Short mmCIF file of C-alpha atoms in Angstrom, two decimals:
data_model
loop_
_atom_site.label_atom_id
_atom_site.label_comp_id
_atom_site.label_asym_id
_atom_site.label_seq_id
_atom_site.Cartn_x
_atom_site.Cartn_y
_atom_site.Cartn_z
CA MET A 1 -89.47 -58.19 41.63
CA ASP A 2 -86.35 -56.14 41.07
CA SER A 3 -86.32 -54.58 37.61
CA ARG A 4 -82.67 -55.61 37.38
CA ASP A 5 -83.82 -59.24 37.33
CA ASP A 6 -85.96 -58.50 34.26
CA ILE A 7 -83.01 -56.79 32.60
CA GLY A 8 -80.72 -59.71 33.35
CA ARG A 9 -83.29 -62.21 32.10
CA GLY A 10 -83.79 -60.18 28.92
CA GLU A 11 -80.06 -60.02 28.26
CA GLY A 12 -79.73 -63.75 28.86
CA GLU A 13 -82.56 -64.58 26.48
CA GLY A 14 -81.08 -62.22 23.90
CA ALA A 15 -77.68 -63.92 24.12
CA PHE A 16 -79.31 -67.36 23.87
CA HIS A 17 -81.28 -66.30 20.80
CA GLU A 18 -78.14 -64.86 19.20
CA ASN A 19 -76.13 -68.02 19.85
CA PHE A 20 -78.98 -70.18 18.54
CA GLN A 21 -79.18 -68.15 15.34
CA ALA A 22 -75.40 -68.35 14.89
CA GLN A 23 -75.54 -72.13 15.39
CA MET A 24 -78.32 -72.53 12.83
CA GLU A 25 -76.45 -70.39 10.31
CA ALA A 26 -73.28 -72.44 10.83
CA GLU A 27 -75.23 -75.65 10.20
CA ARG A 28 -76.74 -74.17 7.02
CA ILE A 29 -73.29 -73.19 5.74
CA ALA A 30 -71.82 -76.61 6.51
CA GLU A 31 -74.81 -78.32 4.88
CA ALA A 32 -74.43 -76.20 1.74
CA LEU A 33 -70.69 -76.85 1.48
CA VAL A 34 -71.14 -80.61 1.65
CA PHE A 35 -74.15 -80.61 -0.68
CA ALA A 36 -72.28 -78.60 -3.33
CA SER A 37 -69.27 -80.92 -3.40
CA SER A 38 -69.02 -84.17 -5.34
CA GLN A 39 -66.25 -85.30 -2.99
CA PRO A 40 -66.20 -85.62 0.81
CA VAL A 41 -65.55 -82.24 2.43
CA SER A 42 -62.96 -82.05 5.19
CA GLU A 43 -63.77 -80.58 8.59
CA ALA A 44 -60.87 -78.16 8.17
CA PHE A 45 -62.41 -76.84 4.93
CA ILE A 46 -65.75 -76.32 6.68
CA ALA A 47 -64.15 -74.64 9.70
CA ASP A 48 -62.31 -72.15 7.47
CA ARG A 49 -65.63 -70.99 6.01
CA LEU A 50 -67.64 -70.56 9.18
CA PRO A 51 -68.01 -66.96 10.46
CA ARG A 52 -66.77 -67.82 13.98
CA ASN A 53 -65.16 -70.63 15.90
CA PHE A 54 -67.39 -73.69 16.14
CA ASN A 55 -66.83 -77.29 17.16
CA VAL A 56 -67.18 -78.61 13.61
CA ARG A 57 -67.24 -82.28 14.62
CA ALA A 58 -70.11 -81.68 17.06
CA LEU A 59 -71.93 -79.55 14.48
CA MET A 60 -71.62 -82.27 11.81
CA LEU A 61 -72.73 -84.99 14.21
CA ARG A 62 -75.91 -83.02 14.89
CA LEU A 63 -76.56 -82.72 11.16
CA LYS A 64 -75.83 -86.43 10.75
CA GLU A 65 -78.50 -87.24 13.32
CA GLN A 66 -81.01 -84.97 11.57
CA TYR A 67 -80.43 -86.73 8.24
CA ALA A 68 -80.35 -90.28 9.68
CA PRO A 69 -84.05 -91.12 8.97
CA ARG A 70 -84.09 -89.51 5.53
CA GLY A 71 -83.46 -90.88 2.05
CA VAL A 72 -80.15 -89.05 1.91
CA ASN A 73 -77.75 -89.48 4.81
CA LEU A 74 -74.82 -87.37 5.95
CA VAL A 75 -71.91 -89.79 6.35
CA GLN A 76 -68.46 -89.42 7.83
CA VAL A 77 -65.48 -90.46 5.69
CA ASP A 78 -62.31 -90.25 7.75
CA ASP A 79 -62.13 -86.54 8.72
CA ALA A 80 -64.53 -85.49 5.96
CA TRP A 81 -68.28 -85.53 5.31
CA ALA A 82 -70.51 -86.35 2.34
CA PHE A 83 -74.17 -86.83 1.46
CA ARG A 84 -74.95 -90.36 0.31
CA THR A 85 -78.11 -92.31 -0.53
CA ALA A 86 -79.43 -94.19 2.49
CA ALA A 87 -78.05 -97.73 2.42
CA ASP A 88 -81.51 -99.35 2.40
CA LEU A 89 -82.52 -97.34 -0.69
CA SER A 90 -79.44 -97.93 -2.82
CA PHE A 91 -81.28 -100.61 -4.83
CA VAL A 92 -83.60 -98.00 -6.36
CA ILE A 93 -80.73 -95.89 -7.71
CA ARG A 94 -79.74 -96.70 -11.27
CA ARG A 95 -76.06 -97.50 -11.52
CA ASP A 96 -74.01 -95.15 -13.65
CA GLU A 97 -72.73 -96.72 -16.86
CA ASN A 98 -69.31 -95.33 -16.06
CA GLU A 99 -69.12 -97.12 -12.71
CA VAL A 100 -65.78 -98.77 -12.03
CA LYS A 101 -65.85 -102.22 -13.58
CA LYS A 102 -66.15 -105.23 -11.33
CA LEU A 103 -62.80 -106.12 -9.84
CA SER A 104 -61.18 -109.47 -10.47
CA ARG A 105 -60.59 -111.91 -7.62
CA ALA A 106 -56.89 -111.02 -7.68
CA ALA A 107 -57.62 -107.29 -7.48
CA LEU A 108 -60.00 -107.81 -4.54
CA GLU A 109 -57.38 -109.84 -2.70
CA VAL A 110 -54.70 -107.22 -3.31
CA LEU A 111 -57.04 -104.42 -2.23
CA ALA A 112 -57.90 -106.25 1.00
CA ILE A 113 -54.24 -106.88 1.81
CA ILE A 114 -53.30 -103.25 1.16
CA ALA A 115 -56.18 -102.03 3.33
CA TYR A 116 -55.18 -104.13 6.33
CA HIS A 117 -51.39 -104.15 5.98
CA GLN A 118 -50.66 -100.61 4.81
CA PRO A 119 -48.03 -99.39 4.40
CA VAL A 120 -47.19 -102.48 2.35
CA THR A 121 -44.90 -103.12 -0.63
CA ARG A 122 -45.63 -105.18 -3.71
CA ALA A 123 -43.16 -107.85 -2.54
CA GLU A 124 -44.95 -108.06 0.81
CA ILE A 125 -48.31 -108.43 -0.96
CA GLU A 126 -46.91 -111.29 -3.03
CA ASP A 127 -45.46 -112.92 0.09
CA ILE A 128 -48.89 -112.85 1.76
CA ARG A 129 -50.78 -114.11 -1.30
CA GLY A 130 -48.15 -116.65 -2.31
CA VAL A 131 -48.43 -115.62 -5.96
CA GLN A 132 -47.02 -112.88 -8.15
CA THR A 133 -49.00 -109.65 -8.47
CA SER A 134 -49.21 -108.14 -11.94
CA ARG A 135 -48.67 -104.43 -12.49
CA GLY A 136 -52.04 -104.41 -14.23
CA THR A 137 -53.80 -105.39 -11.00
CA LEU A 138 -52.30 -102.45 -9.14
CA ASP A 139 -53.04 -100.15 -12.09
CA VAL A 140 -56.75 -101.05 -11.90
CA LEU A 141 -56.88 -100.23 -8.19
CA MET A 142 -55.10 -96.92 -8.72
CA GLU A 143 -57.30 -95.96 -11.67
CA ALA A 144 -60.31 -96.62 -9.43
CA GLY A 145 -58.79 -94.14 -6.96
CA TRP A 146 -58.72 -96.65 -4.10
CA VAL A 147 -54.98 -97.22 -3.78
CA ARG A 148 -52.10 -94.74 -3.73
CA PHE A 149 -48.33 -94.63 -3.37
CA ARG A 150 -47.56 -93.66 0.24
CA GLY A 151 -43.76 -93.44 0.32
CA ARG A 152 -40.60 -95.48 -0.08
CA ARG A 153 -39.41 -98.07 2.44
CA ARG A 154 -36.01 -97.49 4.02
CA THR A 155 -34.69 -100.86 2.91
CA PRO A 156 -32.40 -101.97 0.06
CA GLY A 157 -34.00 -101.03 -3.27
CA ARG A 158 -36.27 -98.51 -1.53
CA PRO A 159 -39.52 -100.24 -2.59
CA VAL A 160 -42.65 -98.14 -2.89
CA THR A 161 -45.21 -98.49 -0.10
CA LEU A 162 -48.92 -98.64 -0.88
CA GLY A 163 -51.99 -97.54 1.06
CA THR A 164 -55.69 -96.85 0.56
CA THR A 165 -57.33 -93.49 -0.13
CA ARG A 166 -60.28 -91.51 1.18
CA ASP A 167 -62.17 -92.56 -1.98
CA PHE A 168 -61.70 -96.17 -0.86
CA LEU A 169 -63.41 -95.40 2.45
CA ASP A 170 -66.16 -93.44 0.69
CA HIS A 171 -66.90 -96.15 -1.89
CA PHE A 172 -67.14 -98.93 0.67
CA GLY A 173 -69.13 -96.87 3.19
CA LEU A 174 -66.43 -96.78 5.88
CA GLU A 175 -65.96 -93.86 8.25
CA GLU A 176 -62.39 -94.95 9.01
CA LEU A 177 -60.13 -97.97 8.60
CA ARG A 178 -61.10 -99.39 11.99
CA ASP A 179 -64.53 -100.10 10.42
CA LEU A 180 -63.03 -102.68 8.06
CA PRO A 181 -64.65 -106.13 8.40
CA GLY A 182 -62.96 -109.04 10.14
CA LEU A 183 -61.34 -112.12 8.58
CA GLU A 184 -64.49 -114.26 8.46
CA GLU A 185 -66.52 -111.44 6.91
CA LEU A 186 -63.85 -111.02 4.22
CA LYS A 187 -63.91 -114.72 3.40
CA GLY A 188 -67.71 -114.73 3.28
CA ALA A 189 -67.67 -111.80 0.86
CA GLY A 190 -65.15 -113.58 -1.36
CA LEU A 191 -62.40 -111.02 -0.73
CA LEU A 192 -59.95 -113.69 0.41
CA SER A 193 -59.52 -116.94 -1.44
CA GLY A 194 -58.01 -120.31 -0.65
CA ARG A 195 -54.61 -119.03 -1.75
CA ILE A 196 -54.36 -116.98 1.45
CA PRO A 197 -52.14 -118.92 3.92
CA ALA A 198 -53.97 -120.69 6.74
CA ASN A 199 -52.00 -118.73 9.35
CA PHE A 200 -52.91 -115.36 7.80
CA ASN A 201 -54.03 -112.93 10.48
CA ILE A 202 -55.82 -109.61 10.11
CA PRO A 203 -53.60 -106.89 11.60
CA SER A 204 -54.91 -103.72 13.18
CA PRO A 205 -55.27 -101.21 10.32
CA LEU A 206 -53.08 -98.11 10.37
CA MET A 207 -55.16 -95.22 11.71
CA SER A 208 -53.03 -92.39 10.32
CA ASP A 209 -51.87 -91.28 6.88
CA GLU A 210 -48.59 -90.07 8.34
CA LEU A 211 -45.45 -91.84 7.17
CA THR A 212 -44.09 -94.50 9.51
CA GLU A 213 -40.53 -94.51 10.86
CA ASP A 214 -39.31 -96.80 8.06
CA GLU A 215 -40.87 -94.73 5.23
CA ASP A 216 -39.48 -91.76 3.30
CA PRO A 217 -41.74 -89.31 1.45
CA ILE A 218 -42.04 -89.68 -2.32
CA THR A 219 -40.13 -86.96 -4.16
CA GLN A 220 -40.66 -85.51 -7.63
CA MET A 221 -37.80 -87.70 -8.86
CA ASP A 222 -39.58 -90.75 -7.45
CA LEU A 223 -42.80 -89.75 -9.23
CA GLU A 224 -40.95 -89.43 -12.53
CA GLU A 225 -39.36 -92.83 -11.99
CA LEU A 226 -42.77 -94.34 -11.25
CA GLY A 227 -44.26 -92.75 -14.37
CA LEU A 228 -46.60 -90.43 -12.45
CA LEU A 229 -44.84 -87.28 -13.71
CA ALA A 230 -43.40 -86.55 -17.08
CA PRO A 231 -39.70 -85.47 -17.07
CA GLY A 232 -39.45 -81.87 -15.91
CA GLY A 233 -42.35 -82.13 -13.46
CA ALA A 234 -45.35 -81.73 -15.79
CA LEU A 235 -48.26 -83.97 -14.93
CA GLU A 236 -49.09 -86.49 -17.63
CA ASP A 237 -52.56 -86.23 -19.17
#
Protein backbone atom coordinates (compact mmCIF):
# COMPACT_ATOMS: atom_id res chain seq x y z
CA MET A 1 0.00 0.00 0.00
CA ASP A 2 1.24 3.45 -0.89
CA SER A 3 2.42 5.34 2.19
CA ARG A 4 0.58 8.36 0.82
CA ASP A 5 -2.69 6.50 1.42
CA ASP A 6 -1.78 6.13 5.09
CA ILE A 7 -0.95 9.82 5.28
CA GLY A 8 -4.22 10.79 3.64
CA ARG A 9 -6.19 8.48 5.93
CA GLY A 10 -4.41 9.90 8.97
CA GLU A 11 -5.15 13.46 7.93
CA GLY A 12 -8.78 12.59 7.29
CA GLU A 13 -9.18 10.94 10.69
CA GLY A 14 -7.47 13.90 12.32
CA ALA A 15 -9.85 16.35 10.66
CA PHE A 16 -12.85 14.21 11.65
CA HIS A 17 -11.67 14.07 15.25
CA GLU A 18 -11.13 17.83 15.30
CA ASN A 19 -14.59 18.53 13.88
CA PHE A 20 -16.16 16.09 16.34
CA GLN A 21 -14.46 17.78 19.27
CA ALA A 22 -15.54 21.22 18.02
CA GLN A 23 -19.13 19.97 17.68
CA MET A 24 -19.13 18.54 21.21
CA GLU A 25 -17.71 21.76 22.62
CA ALA A 26 -20.37 23.80 20.80
CA GLU A 27 -23.11 21.59 22.26
CA ARG A 28 -21.64 22.00 25.75
CA ILE A 29 -21.57 25.79 25.38
CA ALA A 30 -25.15 25.91 24.09
CA GLU A 31 -26.29 23.58 26.89
CA ALA A 32 -24.62 25.78 29.52
CA LEU A 33 -26.11 28.98 28.12
CA VAL A 34 -29.64 27.60 28.22
CA PHE A 35 -29.19 25.98 31.63
CA ALA A 36 -27.91 29.23 33.17
CA SER A 37 -30.84 31.32 31.95
CA SER A 38 -34.24 31.57 33.63
CA GLN A 39 -35.73 32.71 30.31
CA PRO A 40 -35.69 31.04 26.88
CA VAL A 41 -32.41 31.74 25.09
CA SER A 42 -32.54 32.86 21.47
CA GLU A 43 -30.61 31.06 18.75
CA ALA A 44 -28.95 34.36 17.83
CA PHE A 45 -27.63 34.71 21.40
CA ILE A 46 -26.22 31.19 21.28
CA ALA A 47 -24.66 31.69 17.84
CA ASP A 48 -22.87 34.85 19.00
CA ARG A 49 -21.13 32.88 21.76
CA LEU A 50 -19.96 29.87 19.78
CA PRO A 51 -16.27 29.88 18.74
CA ARG A 52 -17.05 29.25 15.05
CA ASN A 53 -19.96 29.14 12.65
CA PHE A 54 -22.40 26.35 13.46
CA ASN A 55 -25.92 25.53 12.35
CA VAL A 56 -27.46 26.42 15.71
CA ARG A 57 -30.91 25.04 14.87
CA ALA A 58 -29.45 21.65 13.93
CA LEU A 59 -27.23 21.68 17.02
CA MET A 60 -30.18 22.44 19.32
CA LEU A 61 -32.34 19.79 17.69
CA ARG A 62 -29.65 17.20 18.44
CA LEU A 63 -29.57 18.31 22.07
CA LYS A 64 -33.37 18.22 22.17
CA GLU A 65 -33.31 14.59 21.04
CA GLN A 66 -30.71 13.71 23.69
CA TYR A 67 -32.87 15.21 26.45
CA ALA A 68 -36.20 13.79 25.16
CA PRO A 69 -36.25 10.68 27.43
CA ARG A 70 -35.00 12.51 30.53
CA GLY A 71 -36.80 14.21 33.39
CA VAL A 72 -35.78 17.60 32.04
CA ASN A 73 -36.47 18.34 28.39
CA LEU A 74 -34.97 20.91 26.05
CA VAL A 75 -37.92 22.69 24.46
CA GLN A 76 -38.21 25.15 21.61
CA VAL A 77 -40.08 28.41 22.24
CA ASP A 78 -40.40 30.34 19.00
CA ASP A 79 -36.75 30.98 18.00
CA ALA A 80 -35.45 30.33 21.51
CA TRP A 81 -34.71 27.33 23.74
CA ALA A 82 -35.28 26.46 27.40
CA PHE A 83 -35.01 23.53 29.81
CA ARG A 84 -38.37 22.49 31.22
CA THR A 85 -39.63 19.63 33.39
CA ALA A 86 -40.87 16.72 31.28
CA ALA A 87 -44.63 17.10 30.79
CA ASP A 88 -45.42 13.70 32.34
CA LEU A 89 -43.53 14.63 35.53
CA SER A 90 -45.01 18.08 36.11
CA PHE A 91 -47.38 16.68 38.76
CA VAL A 92 -44.47 15.96 41.11
CA ILE A 93 -43.20 19.54 41.04
CA ARG A 94 -44.54 21.73 43.81
CA ARG A 95 -46.17 24.85 42.44
CA ASP A 96 -44.55 28.11 43.42
CA GLU A 97 -46.67 30.22 45.77
CA ASN A 98 -46.01 33.20 43.54
CA GLU A 99 -47.47 31.49 40.46
CA VAL A 100 -49.76 33.70 38.42
CA LYS A 101 -53.23 33.47 39.89
CA LYS A 102 -55.87 31.52 38.04
CA LEU A 103 -57.35 33.58 35.24
CA SER A 104 -61.02 34.44 35.15
CA ARG A 105 -63.25 33.15 32.35
CA ALA A 106 -63.22 36.60 30.78
CA ALA A 107 -59.42 36.79 30.86
CA LEU A 108 -59.11 33.33 29.28
CA GLU A 109 -61.49 34.34 26.50
CA VAL A 110 -59.61 37.56 25.84
CA LEU A 111 -56.27 35.75 25.85
CA ALA A 112 -57.54 33.17 23.35
CA ILE A 113 -58.90 35.86 21.03
CA ILE A 114 -55.65 37.83 21.15
CA ALA A 115 -53.61 34.70 20.45
CA TYR A 116 -55.60 33.78 17.34
CA HIS A 117 -56.50 37.22 16.00
CA GLN A 118 -53.33 39.21 16.68
CA PRO A 119 -52.79 41.98 15.88
CA VAL A 120 -56.16 42.83 17.39
CA THR A 121 -57.58 45.95 19.08
CA ARG A 122 -59.70 46.13 22.20
CA ALA A 123 -62.74 47.13 20.11
CA GLU A 124 -62.23 44.08 17.88
CA ILE A 125 -61.99 41.83 20.95
CA GLU A 126 -65.28 43.24 22.23
CA ASP A 127 -66.89 42.77 18.81
CA ILE A 128 -65.89 39.08 18.81
CA ARG A 129 -66.99 38.45 22.41
CA GLY A 130 -70.13 40.55 22.19
CA VAL A 131 -69.42 42.12 25.59
CA GLN A 132 -67.29 44.95 26.90
CA THR A 133 -63.73 44.15 28.01
CA SER A 134 -62.55 45.82 31.20
CA ARG A 135 -59.13 47.42 31.41
CA GLY A 136 -58.51 45.24 34.45
CA THR A 137 -58.77 42.08 32.34
CA LEU A 138 -56.07 43.31 29.96
CA ASP A 139 -53.96 44.48 32.91
CA VAL A 140 -53.98 40.95 34.38
CA LEU A 141 -52.80 39.46 31.08
CA MET A 142 -50.05 42.03 30.73
CA GLU A 143 -48.89 41.61 34.34
CA ALA A 144 -48.65 37.88 33.65
CA GLY A 145 -46.36 38.75 30.74
CA TRP A 146 -48.53 36.98 28.17
CA VAL A 147 -49.90 39.96 26.25
CA ARG A 148 -48.13 43.04 24.91
CA PHE A 149 -48.84 46.19 22.93
CA ARG A 150 -47.72 45.57 19.33
CA GLY A 151 -48.35 48.88 17.59
CA ARG A 152 -51.09 51.31 16.60
CA ARG A 153 -53.62 50.64 13.85
CA ARG A 154 -53.68 53.07 10.93
CA THR A 155 -57.34 53.87 11.39
CA PRO A 156 -59.20 56.82 12.97
CA GLY A 157 -58.25 57.08 16.65
CA ARG A 158 -55.13 54.97 16.05
CA PRO A 159 -56.18 52.17 18.45
CA VAL A 160 -53.47 50.09 20.06
CA THR A 161 -52.97 46.58 18.68
CA LEU A 162 -52.35 43.64 21.00
CA GLY A 163 -50.42 40.41 20.59
CA THR A 164 -48.96 37.57 22.65
CA THR A 165 -45.40 37.26 23.95
CA ARG A 166 -42.69 34.61 24.04
CA ASP A 167 -43.59 34.06 27.71
CA PHE A 168 -47.09 33.11 26.55
CA LEU A 169 -45.64 30.40 24.31
CA ASP A 170 -43.30 29.23 27.07
CA HIS A 171 -46.00 29.03 29.76
CA PHE A 172 -48.40 27.05 27.59
CA GLY A 173 -45.72 24.74 26.17
CA LEU A 174 -45.98 25.96 22.57
CA GLU A 175 -43.03 26.07 20.20
CA GLU A 176 -44.82 28.59 17.97
CA LEU A 177 -48.29 29.99 17.38
CA ARG A 178 -49.14 27.35 14.78
CA ASP A 179 -49.20 24.87 17.71
CA LEU A 180 -52.26 26.56 19.20
CA PRO A 181 -55.21 24.17 19.66
CA GLY A 182 -58.25 24.18 17.39
CA LEU A 183 -61.74 25.51 18.13
CA GLU A 184 -63.13 22.30 19.64
CA GLU A 185 -60.09 21.88 21.89
CA LEU A 186 -60.53 25.45 23.12
CA LYS A 187 -64.18 24.86 23.94
CA GLY A 188 -63.35 21.60 25.71
CA ALA A 189 -60.74 23.38 27.83
CA GLY A 190 -63.25 26.09 28.74
CA LEU A 191 -61.33 28.84 26.94
CA LEU A 192 -64.35 29.83 24.88
CA SER A 193 -67.78 30.21 26.40
CA GLY A 194 -71.31 30.36 25.07
CA ARG A 195 -70.94 34.10 24.56
CA ILE A 196 -68.71 33.45 21.54
CA PRO A 197 -70.84 33.86 18.37
CA ALA A 198 -71.89 30.63 16.66
CA ASN A 199 -70.18 31.71 13.43
CA PHE A 200 -66.86 32.39 15.18
CA ASN A 201 -63.99 30.87 13.22
CA ILE A 202 -60.41 30.27 14.30
CA PRO A 203 -58.13 32.22 11.94
CA SER A 204 -54.61 31.18 11.05
CA PRO A 205 -52.36 32.71 13.75
CA LEU A 206 -49.84 35.34 12.71
CA MET A 207 -46.45 33.66 12.38
CA SER A 208 -44.32 36.80 12.65
CA ASP A 209 -43.82 39.54 15.22
CA GLU A 210 -43.24 42.08 12.45
CA LEU A 211 -45.78 44.88 12.16
CA THR A 212 -48.44 44.41 9.49
CA GLU A 213 -49.12 46.93 6.72
CA ASP A 214 -51.88 48.64 8.74
CA GLU A 215 -49.79 49.00 11.93
CA ASP A 216 -47.41 51.75 13.02
CA PRO A 217 -44.69 51.17 15.64
CA ILE A 218 -45.35 52.43 19.16
CA THR A 219 -43.31 55.54 19.95
CA GLN A 220 -42.12 56.92 23.27
CA MET A 221 -45.00 59.40 23.16
CA ASP A 222 -47.42 56.50 22.72
CA LEU A 223 -45.90 54.71 25.72
CA GLU A 224 -46.31 57.81 27.86
CA GLU A 225 -49.92 58.13 26.73
CA LEU A 226 -50.55 54.48 27.58
CA GLY A 227 -48.96 54.91 31.01
CA LEU A 228 -46.01 52.62 30.28
CA LEU A 229 -43.47 55.45 30.60
CA ALA A 230 -43.40 58.32 32.99
CA PRO A 231 -43.18 61.80 31.35
CA GLY A 232 -39.64 62.39 30.14
CA GLY A 233 -39.01 58.77 29.21
CA ALA A 234 -38.17 57.24 32.61
CA LEU A 235 -39.61 53.80 33.15
CA GLU A 236 -42.12 53.62 35.98
CA ASP A 237 -41.23 51.32 38.87
